[in-house]
């Protein structure tokens, strides 16, 4: 998908700016010690009937790092950075933090911000792309947390749009890939480099259902293979490589997938990064791995890329550089608050313009009821239909 694709027909789901009381940073959560690992994995797999013996097979990724996922510490750092950006802009918006699967949980965060007197909350997801697991599941879990806390009639929860093509997300990724190619060149591996953009694999059926279901204004249909999830990432990867070409023209690239799990008979998005590395032509001189699908260097990056994928490269004698995620890059942090200021106005101020760099954005503020629907429908926040 190129950056020339028309804008998504979602104008009716662009919400008029309003005044909010606070920001909620919504994370996934992760264990912070060996004793946390199995309880955390039980939370993640609740309702699927996965026995502890199977969970222990997965737990070795966390055990390898002392039972600690880096994700919580990274979200603490992001919360601090967001607070600094909010203060610099003079916005009266305290930043709270809650997770889906580990403390601080959504329910506790909502109780805390409500006790502090806040009633209108703007949610920032730590995911950039559209999918069930990357957007709808957060909206479902926030609705469930509202109910569990008994605050459905007390709090309004809205969320900022998916920000895959916002300059604050894209530009740090451009610089990261350029940095990786420069590192290969400095080590004498620039003859024929390749760039792999890595993202989390999801079941093919969930990918095909990702995003809204309408066609584009010119009649372009909803993407089938991979749905909007894959299409968004293809569009951003192409944008990154167009920018990289100013310094490194003609570099081949691909979008690859990682971290698949579950029943091996269920189709998931492919190719797997390790198989893709093995299949690279023998004349490829070096590989840049960009974790485009992630906003921080959490466990899927630390294990699946820094451990497994780099070992695959080493096994075939291929020079490789894994470049950073956006993390707390000041441009990313500023971009997230730009997204807040698209929606939040106070004291007669004006909202910021909706910035986007691909032809399929800017994305929708609220989602139709069937958006990213891969399972039985549950109540959600930030739905166009209520």
Tab-separated table of C-alpha atoms in Angstrom:
chain	number	residue	atom	x	y	z
A	1	UNK	CA	0.000	0.000	0.000
A	2	UNK	CA	1.457	3.350	-0.974
A	3	UNK	CA	1.157	6.750	0.629
A	4	UNK	CA	-1.014	7.809	-2.308
A	5	UNK	CA	-4.034	5.847	-1.046
A	6	UNK	CA	-7.121	8.046	-0.435
A	7	UNK	CA	-8.196	9.083	3.028
A	8	UNK	CA	-10.399	6.664	4.948
A	9	UNK	CA	-14.090	7.535	4.807
A	10	UNK	CA	-14.471	8.098	8.526
A	11	UNK	CA	-15.287	11.803	8.785
A	12	UNK	CA	-18.428	10.967	10.751
A	13	UNK	CA	-16.178	9.362	13.382
A	14	UNK	CA	-14.017	12.443	13.931
A	15	UNK	CA	-15.145	13.792	17.283
A	16	UNK	CA	-15.485	17.483	18.074
A	17	UNK	CA	-12.878	18.674	20.603
A	18	UNK	CA	-13.923	18.886	24.257
A	19	UNK	CA	-12.399	19.628	27.634
A	20	UNK	CA	-10.839	16.763	29.567
A	21	UNK	CA	-9.639	16.496	33.175
A	22	UNK	CA	-6.753	14.049	32.861
A	23	UNK	CA	-4.870	11.551	30.705
A	24	UNK	CA	-4.782	7.779	31.234
A	25	UNK	CA	-1.758	5.962	29.803
A	26	UNK	CA	-3.088	2.489	28.985
A	27	UNK	CA	-0.500	-0.290	28.950
A	28	UNK	CA	-0.364	-4.055	28.646
A	29	UNK	CA	1.500	-4.794	31.863
A	30	UNK	CA	4.178	-7.312	32.707
A	31	UNK	CA	5.682	-9.269	35.621
A	32	UNK	CA	8.216	-7.619	37.905
A	33	UNK	CA	9.749	-10.706	39.529
A	34	UNK	CA	9.912	-14.485	39.249
A	35	UNK	CA	6.894	-14.969	41.520
A	36	UNK	CA	4.806	-12.760	39.229
A	37	UNK	CA	5.399	-14.673	35.998
A	38	UNK	CA	2.777	-17.442	36.203
A	39	UNK	CA	0.059	-15.228	37.783
A	40	UNK	CA	0.689	-12.682	35.037
A	41	UNK	CA	0.449	-15.321	32.296
A	42	UNK	CA	-2.762	-16.607	33.889
A	43	UNK	CA	-4.164	-13.096	33.538
A	44	UNK	CA	-3.165	-12.894	29.889
A	45	UNK	CA	-4.683	-16.289	29.031
A	46	UNK	CA	-7.730	-16.148	31.324
A	47	UNK	CA	-10.727	-17.962	29.869
A	48	UNK	CA	-8.706	-20.006	27.383
A	49	UNK	CA	-8.126	-23.061	29.579
A	50	UNK	CA	-4.338	-22.961	29.309
A	51	UNK	CA	-2.792	-25.153	32.059
A	52	UNK	CA	0.107	-23.917	34.192
A	53	UNK	CA	2.370	-26.533	32.602
A	54	UNK	CA	1.902	-24.860	29.230
A	55	UNK	CA	2.344	-21.432	30.774
A	56	UNK	CA	5.652	-22.526	32.254
A	57	UNK	CA	6.858	-23.351	28.751
A	58	UNK	CA	6.220	-19.733	27.793
A	59	UNK	CA	7.570	-18.386	31.088
A	60	UNK	CA	11.195	-19.183	30.212
A	61	UNK	CA	11.351	-15.952	28.205
A	62	UNK	CA	10.655	-14.043	31.410
A	63	UNK	CA	12.743	-16.373	33.588
A	64	UNK	CA	15.720	-15.580	31.345
A	65	UNK	CA	15.432	-11.937	32.442
A	66	UNK	CA	14.892	-12.609	36.141
A	67	UNK	CA	11.108	-12.742	35.777
A	68	UNK	CA	11.034	-9.045	34.934
A	69	UNK	CA	9.470	-7.649	31.792
A	70	UNK	CA	10.946	-4.273	30.837
A	71	UNK	CA	7.510	-2.964	29.860
A	72	UNK	CA	6.448	-1.559	33.239
A	73	UNK	CA	9.646	0.396	33.781
A	74	UNK	CA	9.379	1.739	30.244
A	75	UNK	CA	5.820	2.906	30.881
A	76	UNK	CA	6.948	4.592	34.083
A	77	UNK	CA	9.539	6.444	32.017
A	78	UNK	CA	6.932	7.312	29.375
A	79	UNK	CA	4.518	8.590	32.042
A	80	UNK	CA	7.245	10.832	33.446
A	81	UNK	CA	8.111	12.112	29.977
A	82	UNK	CA	4.447	12.820	29.211
A	83	UNK	CA	4.097	14.715	32.477
A	84	UNK	CA	7.089	16.841	31.488
A	85	UNK	CA	5.613	17.609	28.065
A	86	UNK	CA	2.221	18.455	29.587
A	87	UNK	CA	3.859	20.821	32.071
A	88	UNK	CA	5.954	22.484	29.369
A	89	UNK	CA	2.801	23.227	27.359
A	90	UNK	CA	0.977	24.552	30.403
A	91	UNK	CA	-1.798	21.954	30.186
A	92	UNK	CA	-3.681	21.152	33.364
A	93	UNK	CA	-3.899	17.422	32.661
A	94	UNK	CA	-2.519	14.992	35.261
A	95	UNK	CA	-1.223	11.721	33.772
A	96	UNK	CA	-2.370	8.411	35.289
A	97	UNK	CA	-1.252	4.924	34.292
A	98	UNK	CA	-3.099	1.603	34.205
A	99	UNK	CA	-2.539	-1.839	32.653
A	100	UNK	CA	-4.664	-4.622	31.260
A	101	UNK	CA	-2.835	-7.559	32.842
A	102	UNK	CA	-0.676	-6.412	35.762
A	103	UNK	CA	-0.528	-3.753	38.414
A	104	UNK	CA	-1.399	-0.951	38.252
A	105	UNK	CA	-4.612	-2.357	36.769
A	106	UNK	CA	-7.168	-0.301	34.842
A	107	UNK	CA	-9.712	-0.612	37.656
A	108	UNK	CA	-7.304	0.762	40.247
A	109	UNK	CA	-6.238	3.615	37.967
A	110	UNK	CA	-9.867	4.616	37.353
A	111	UNK	CA	-10.647	4.539	41.065
A	112	UNK	CA	-7.581	6.676	41.752
A	113	UNK	CA	-8.303	9.352	39.176
A	114	UNK	CA	-11.976	9.442	40.189
A	115	UNK	CA	-11.006	9.891	43.845
A	116	UNK	CA	-8.803	12.790	42.738
A	117	UNK	CA	-11.879	14.513	41.326
A	118	UNK	CA	-11.514	13.786	37.597
A	119	UNK	CA	-14.510	12.915	35.458
A	120	UNK	CA	-13.492	13.248	31.782
A	121	UNK	CA	-10.556	11.059	30.777
A	122	UNK	CA	-8.588	10.938	27.522
A	123	UNK	CA	-6.855	7.591	27.010
A	124	UNK	CA	-3.476	7.092	25.321
A	125	UNK	CA	-2.896	3.496	24.193
A	126	UNK	CA	0.644	2.142	24.032
A	127	UNK	CA	-0.150	0.612	20.643
A	128	UNK	CA	0.059	2.400	17.301
A	129	UNK	CA	-1.819	0.089	14.910
A	130	UNK	CA	-5.392	-1.182	14.520
A	131	UNK	CA	-6.243	-4.721	15.603
A	132	UNK	CA	-8.317	-6.533	18.186
A	133	UNK	CA	-5.370	-6.956	20.559
A	134	UNK	CA	-3.963	-3.500	19.798
A	135	UNK	CA	-7.125	-1.436	20.174
A	136	UNK	CA	-10.494	-3.137	20.667
A	137	UNK	CA	-9.328	-5.348	23.551
A	138	UNK	CA	-8.134	-2.236	25.391
A	139	UNK	CA	-11.509	-0.570	24.809
A	140	UNK	CA	-13.314	-3.670	26.075
A	141	UNK	CA	-11.128	-3.971	29.152
A	142	UNK	CA	-11.565	-0.288	29.982
A	143	UNK	CA	-15.350	-0.699	29.746
A	144	UNK	CA	-15.109	-3.736	32.011
A	145	UNK	CA	-12.938	-1.795	34.465
A	146	UNK	CA	-15.502	1.011	34.559
A	147	UNK	CA	-18.175	-1.523	35.461
A	148	UNK	CA	-16.010	-3.287	38.040
A	149	UNK	CA	-15.191	0.044	39.691
A	150	UNK	CA	-18.870	1.045	39.650
A	151	UNK	CA	-18.007	4.217	37.745
A	152	UNK	CA	-19.993	3.854	34.496
A	153	UNK	CA	-22.141	6.877	35.354
A	154	UNK	CA	-19.255	8.820	36.883
A	155	UNK	CA	-16.539	8.813	34.223
A	156	UNK	CA	-16.355	9.543	30.501
A	157	UNK	CA	-13.505	7.666	28.810
A	158	UNK	CA	-12.475	8.645	25.285
A	159	UNK	CA	-9.281	7.675	23.490
A	160	UNK	CA	-6.985	9.328	20.989
A	161	UNK	CA	-6.820	7.842	17.493
A	162	UNK	CA	-4.357	5.166	16.410
A	163	UNK	CA	-1.158	7.060	15.621
A	164	UNK	CA	0.731	4.765	13.248
A	165	UNK	CA	1.292	7.546	10.711
A	166	UNK	CA	1.678	10.506	13.068
A	167	UNK	CA	5.019	12.313	12.531
A	168	UNK	CA	5.916	11.774	16.180
A	169	UNK	CA	5.885	8.005	15.609
A	170	UNK	CA	7.188	7.877	12.043
A	171	UNK	CA	10.170	10.241	12.224
A	172	UNK	CA	11.987	8.451	15.071
A	173	UNK	CA	11.550	5.208	13.131
A	174	UNK	CA	13.069	6.817	10.038
A	175	UNK	CA	16.090	7.966	12.029
A	176	UNK	CA	16.441	4.558	13.671
A	177	UNK	CA	16.570	2.737	10.325
A	178	UNK	CA	19.054	5.273	8.942
A	179	UNK	CA	21.165	4.726	12.051
A	180	UNK	CA	21.097	0.976	11.540
A	181	UNK	CA	22.184	1.282	7.909
A	182	UNK	CA	24.991	3.629	8.944
A	183	UNK	CA	26.122	1.082	11.534
A	184	UNK	CA	26.270	-1.629	8.864
A	185	UNK	CA	28.252	0.702	6.612
A	186	UNK	CA	30.697	1.557	9.403
A	187	UNK	CA	31.401	-2.163	9.833
A	188	UNK	CA	31.869	-2.722	6.096
A	189	UNK	CA	28.497	-4.461	5.536
A	190	UNK	CA	26.789	-1.920	3.280
A	191	UNK	CA	27.209	-3.627	-0.106
A	192	UNK	CA	23.656	-5.021	-0.161
A	193	UNK	CA	21.758	-4.378	3.076
A	194	UNK	CA	18.191	-5.425	3.787
A	195	UNK	CA	15.693	-3.896	6.217
A	196	UNK	CA	13.112	-6.052	8.009
A	197	UNK	CA	10.218	-4.302	9.720
A	198	UNK	CA	9.090	-6.620	12.505
A	199	UNK	CA	5.637	-6.617	14.065
A	200	UNK	CA	3.601	-8.949	16.234
A	201	UNK	CA	1.884	-11.703	14.280
A	202	UNK	CA	-1.812	-12.143	14.953
A	203	UNK	CA	-4.305	-14.763	13.706
A	204	UNK	CA	-5.097	-14.183	10.047
A	205	UNK	CA	-8.833	-14.023	10.773
A	206	UNK	CA	-8.278	-11.276	13.365
A	207	UNK	CA	-6.024	-9.403	10.962
A	208	UNK	CA	-8.590	-9.574	8.155
A	209	UNK	CA	-11.211	-8.137	10.537
A	210	UNK	CA	-8.980	-5.319	11.771
A	211	UNK	CA	-10.191	-1.762	11.374
A	212	UNK	CA	-13.517	-0.516	9.998
A	213	UNK	CA	-15.352	-2.365	7.266
A	214	UNK	CA	-16.172	0.353	4.720
A	215	UNK	CA	-14.446	0.978	1.402
A	216	UNK	CA	-12.443	4.081	0.625
A	217	UNK	CA	-14.073	7.006	-1.190
A	218	UNK	CA	-12.691	5.944	-4.566
A	219	UNK	CA	-14.120	2.427	-4.152
A	220	UNK	CA	-10.879	0.823	-2.950
A	221	UNK	CA	-12.035	-2.157	-0.868
A	222	UNK	CA	-11.087	-2.952	2.693
A	223	UNK	CA	-7.745	-4.794	2.601
A	224	UNK	CA	-8.347	-8.527	2.729
A	225	UNK	CA	-5.093	-10.318	3.572
A	226	UNK	CA	-3.972	-8.738	6.827
A	227	UNK	CA	-6.763	-6.159	6.901
A	228	UNK	CA	-5.992	-2.607	8.042
A	229	UNK	CA	-3.461	-3.992	10.553
A	230	UNK	CA	-1.067	-5.134	7.838
A	231	UNK	CA	-1.999	-2.293	5.482
A	232	UNK	CA	-1.125	0.364	8.067
A	233	UNK	CA	2.255	-1.209	8.724
A	234	UNK	CA	3.011	-1.654	5.030
A	235	UNK	CA	2.164	2.016	4.484
A	236	UNK	CA	4.423	3.211	7.298
A	237	UNK	CA	7.289	0.912	6.299
A	238	UNK	CA	7.086	2.238	2.730
A	239	UNK	CA	7.105	5.785	4.086
A	240	UNK	CA	10.195	5.061	6.193
A	241	UNK	CA	12.036	3.534	3.248
A	242	UNK	CA	11.120	6.450	0.969
A	243	UNK	CA	12.777	8.766	3.493
A	244	UNK	CA	15.768	6.460	3.963
A	245	UNK	CA	16.335	6.428	0.199
A	246	UNK	CA	17.675	9.985	0.342
A	247	UNK	CA	20.793	8.575	1.995
A	248	UNK	CA	20.551	4.873	1.154
A	249	UNK	CA	18.864	4.427	-2.239
A	250	UNK	CA	17.708	1.059	-3.507
A	251	UNK	CA	17.679	-0.833	-0.195
A	252	UNK	CA	15.395	-3.872	-0.218
A	253	UNK	CA	12.948	-4.263	2.642
A	254	UNK	CA	10.187	-6.515	3.916
A	255	UNK	CA	7.485	-6.660	6.577
A	256	UNK	CA	7.853	-9.735	8.771
A	257	UNK	CA	6.047	-11.133	11.799
A	258	UNK	CA	7.083	-12.501	15.167
A	259	UNK	CA	5.849	-13.861	18.491
A	260	UNK	CA	3.060	-16.101	17.215
A	261	UNK	CA	1.537	-18.442	19.793
A	262	UNK	CA	-1.347	-20.836	20.289
A	263	UNK	CA	-2.634	-23.689	18.143
A	264	UNK	CA	-0.160	-24.222	15.265
A	265	UNK	CA	-3.041	-25.291	12.997
A	266	UNK	CA	-4.589	-21.788	13.155
A	267	UNK	CA	-3.230	-19.524	10.400
A	268	UNK	CA	-1.337	-16.444	11.590
A	269	UNK	CA	0.259	-13.640	9.599
A	270	UNK	CA	3.508	-14.645	7.912
A	271	UNK	CA	6.417	-14.747	7.152
A	272	UNK	CA	7.958	-15.450	10.524
A	273	UNK	CA	11.064	-13.326	10.984
A	274	UNK	CA	13.391	-16.274	11.572
A	275	UNK	CA	12.230	-18.068	8.440
A	276	UNK	CA	12.504	-14.794	6.521
A	277	UNK	CA	16.103	-14.352	7.710
A	278	UNK	CA	16.940	-17.878	6.610
A	279	UNK	CA	15.399	-17.186	3.194
A	280	UNK	CA	17.387	-14.012	2.477
A	281	UNK	CA	19.600	-14.222	-0.615
A	282	UNK	CA	23.188	-15.177	0.094
A	283	UNK	CA	24.492	-11.887	-1.280
A	284	UNK	CA	22.719	-9.816	1.399
A	285	UNK	CA	25.560	-8.132	3.271
A	286	UNK	CA	23.766	-7.092	6.425
A	287	UNK	CA	20.350	-6.828	8.052
A	288	UNK	CA	18.633	-3.989	9.876
A	289	UNK	CA	15.758	-5.170	12.111
A	290	UNK	CA	13.250	-2.428	12.908
A	291	UNK	CA	10.609	-3.302	15.567
A	292	UNK	CA	8.061	-1.079	13.829
A	293	UNK	CA	5.058	-2.759	15.415
A	294	UNK	CA	6.094	-1.819	18.965
A	295	UNK	CA	6.485	1.456	20.833
A	296	UNK	CA	8.960	0.182	23.456
A	297	UNK	CA	11.646	-2.475	23.888
A	298	UNK	CA	9.515	-4.908	25.890
A	299	UNK	CA	9.707	-8.713	26.096
A	300	UNK	CA	8.734	-9.445	22.492
A	301	UNK	CA	11.644	-7.257	21.430
A	302	UNK	CA	14.121	-8.402	24.088
A	303	UNK	CA	13.476	-12.118	23.458
A	304	UNK	CA	12.056	-12.606	19.971
A	305	UNK	CA	14.350	-10.092	18.287
A	306	UNK	CA	17.402	-9.525	20.489
A	307	UNK	CA	17.699	-13.206	21.370
A	308	UNK	CA	16.092	-15.460	18.761
A	309	UNK	CA	16.305	-13.357	15.585
A	310	UNK	CA	19.879	-12.199	16.223
A	311	UNK	CA	20.859	-15.816	16.940
A	312	UNK	CA	19.344	-16.789	13.577
A	313	UNK	CA	21.451	-14.088	11.914
A	314	UNK	CA	24.558	-15.291	13.710
A	315	UNK	CA	23.828	-18.856	12.633
A	316	UNK	CA	24.002	-17.898	8.977
A	317	UNK	CA	26.894	-15.491	9.450
A	318	UNK	CA	24.850	-12.395	8.682
A	319	UNK	CA	25.751	-9.037	10.216
A	320	UNK	CA	22.669	-7.578	11.895
A	321	UNK	CA	21.599	-4.486	13.809
A	322	UNK	CA	18.392	-4.256	15.812
A	323	UNK	CA	17.421	-0.594	15.949
A	324	UNK	CA	15.462	1.072	18.792
A	325	UNK	CA	11.742	1.490	19.224
A	326	UNK	CA	10.401	5.021	19.696
A	327	UNK	CA	10.424	4.612	23.488
A	328	UNK	CA	10.644	8.051	25.061
A	329	UNK	CA	12.066	9.831	22.045
A	330	UNK	CA	11.095	13.488	22.580
A	331	UNK	CA	9.357	13.596	19.182
A	332	UNK	CA	7.208	10.600	20.100
A	333	UNK	CA	6.329	12.043	23.498
A	334	UNK	CA	5.486	15.403	21.897
A	335	UNK	CA	3.436	13.596	19.251
A	336	UNK	CA	1.339	11.838	21.886
A	337	UNK	CA	0.513	15.164	23.499
A	338	UNK	CA	-0.229	16.568	20.035
A	339	UNK	CA	-2.823	13.803	19.773
A	340	UNK	CA	-4.240	14.877	23.119
A	341	UNK	CA	-4.469	18.467	21.889
A	342	UNK	CA	-6.376	17.365	18.788
A	343	UNK	CA	-9.151	16.411	21.207
A	344	UNK	CA	-8.661	18.603	24.285
A	345	UNK	CA	-9.420	22.320	24.329
A	346	UNK	CA	-9.738	24.606	27.340
A	347	UNK	CA	-10.262	28.298	28.005
A	348	UNK	CA	-11.378	29.034	24.461
A	349	UNK	CA	-8.318	27.434	22.852
A	350	UNK	CA	-8.194	25.790	19.447
A	351	UNK	CA	-7.422	22.125	18.771
A	352	UNK	CA	-4.258	21.142	16.943
A	353	UNK	CA	-4.513	20.049	13.310
A	354	UNK	CA	-4.702	16.292	12.764
A	355	UNK	CA	-1.241	15.395	11.447
A	356	UNK	CA	-0.613	12.233	9.419
A	357	UNK	CA	1.976	11.163	6.863
A	358	UNK	CA	0.267	8.364	4.900
A	359	UNK	CA	-2.724	8.444	2.609
A	360	UNK	CA	-4.779	6.212	4.920
A	361	UNK	CA	-4.745	8.647	7.823
A	362	UNK	CA	-5.494	10.455	9.975
A	363	UNK	CA	-7.324	7.578	11.634
A	364	UNK	CA	-10.726	7.624	13.299
A	365	UNK	CA	-11.364	9.008	16.798
A	366	UNK	CA	-14.107	6.498	17.572
A	367	UNK	CA	-14.754	3.022	16.230
A	368	UNK	CA	-17.863	1.438	14.679
A	369	UNK	CA	-19.323	-1.528	16.548
A	370	UNK	CA	-17.780	-4.065	14.160
A	371	UNK	CA	-14.287	-2.483	14.124
A	372	UNK	CA	-11.598	-5.127	14.801
A	373	UNK	CA	-14.345	-7.504	15.895
A	374	UNK	CA	-12.827	-10.969	16.015
A	375	UNK	CA	-14.837	-12.399	18.904
A	376	UNK	CA	-18.288	-12.004	20.417
A	377	UNK	CA	-19.054	-8.315	20.846
A	378	UNK	CA	-18.537	-6.861	24.322
A	379	UNK	CA	-19.190	-3.360	25.668
A	380	UNK	CA	-16.428	-0.912	24.770
A	381	UNK	CA	-15.434	2.682	25.313
A	382	UNK	CA	-14.867	5.092	22.411
A	383	UNK	CA	-17.450	3.558	20.093
A	384	UNK	CA	-19.223	5.574	17.404
A	385	UNK	CA	-22.475	3.901	18.415
A	386	UNK	CA	-22.229	4.611	22.111
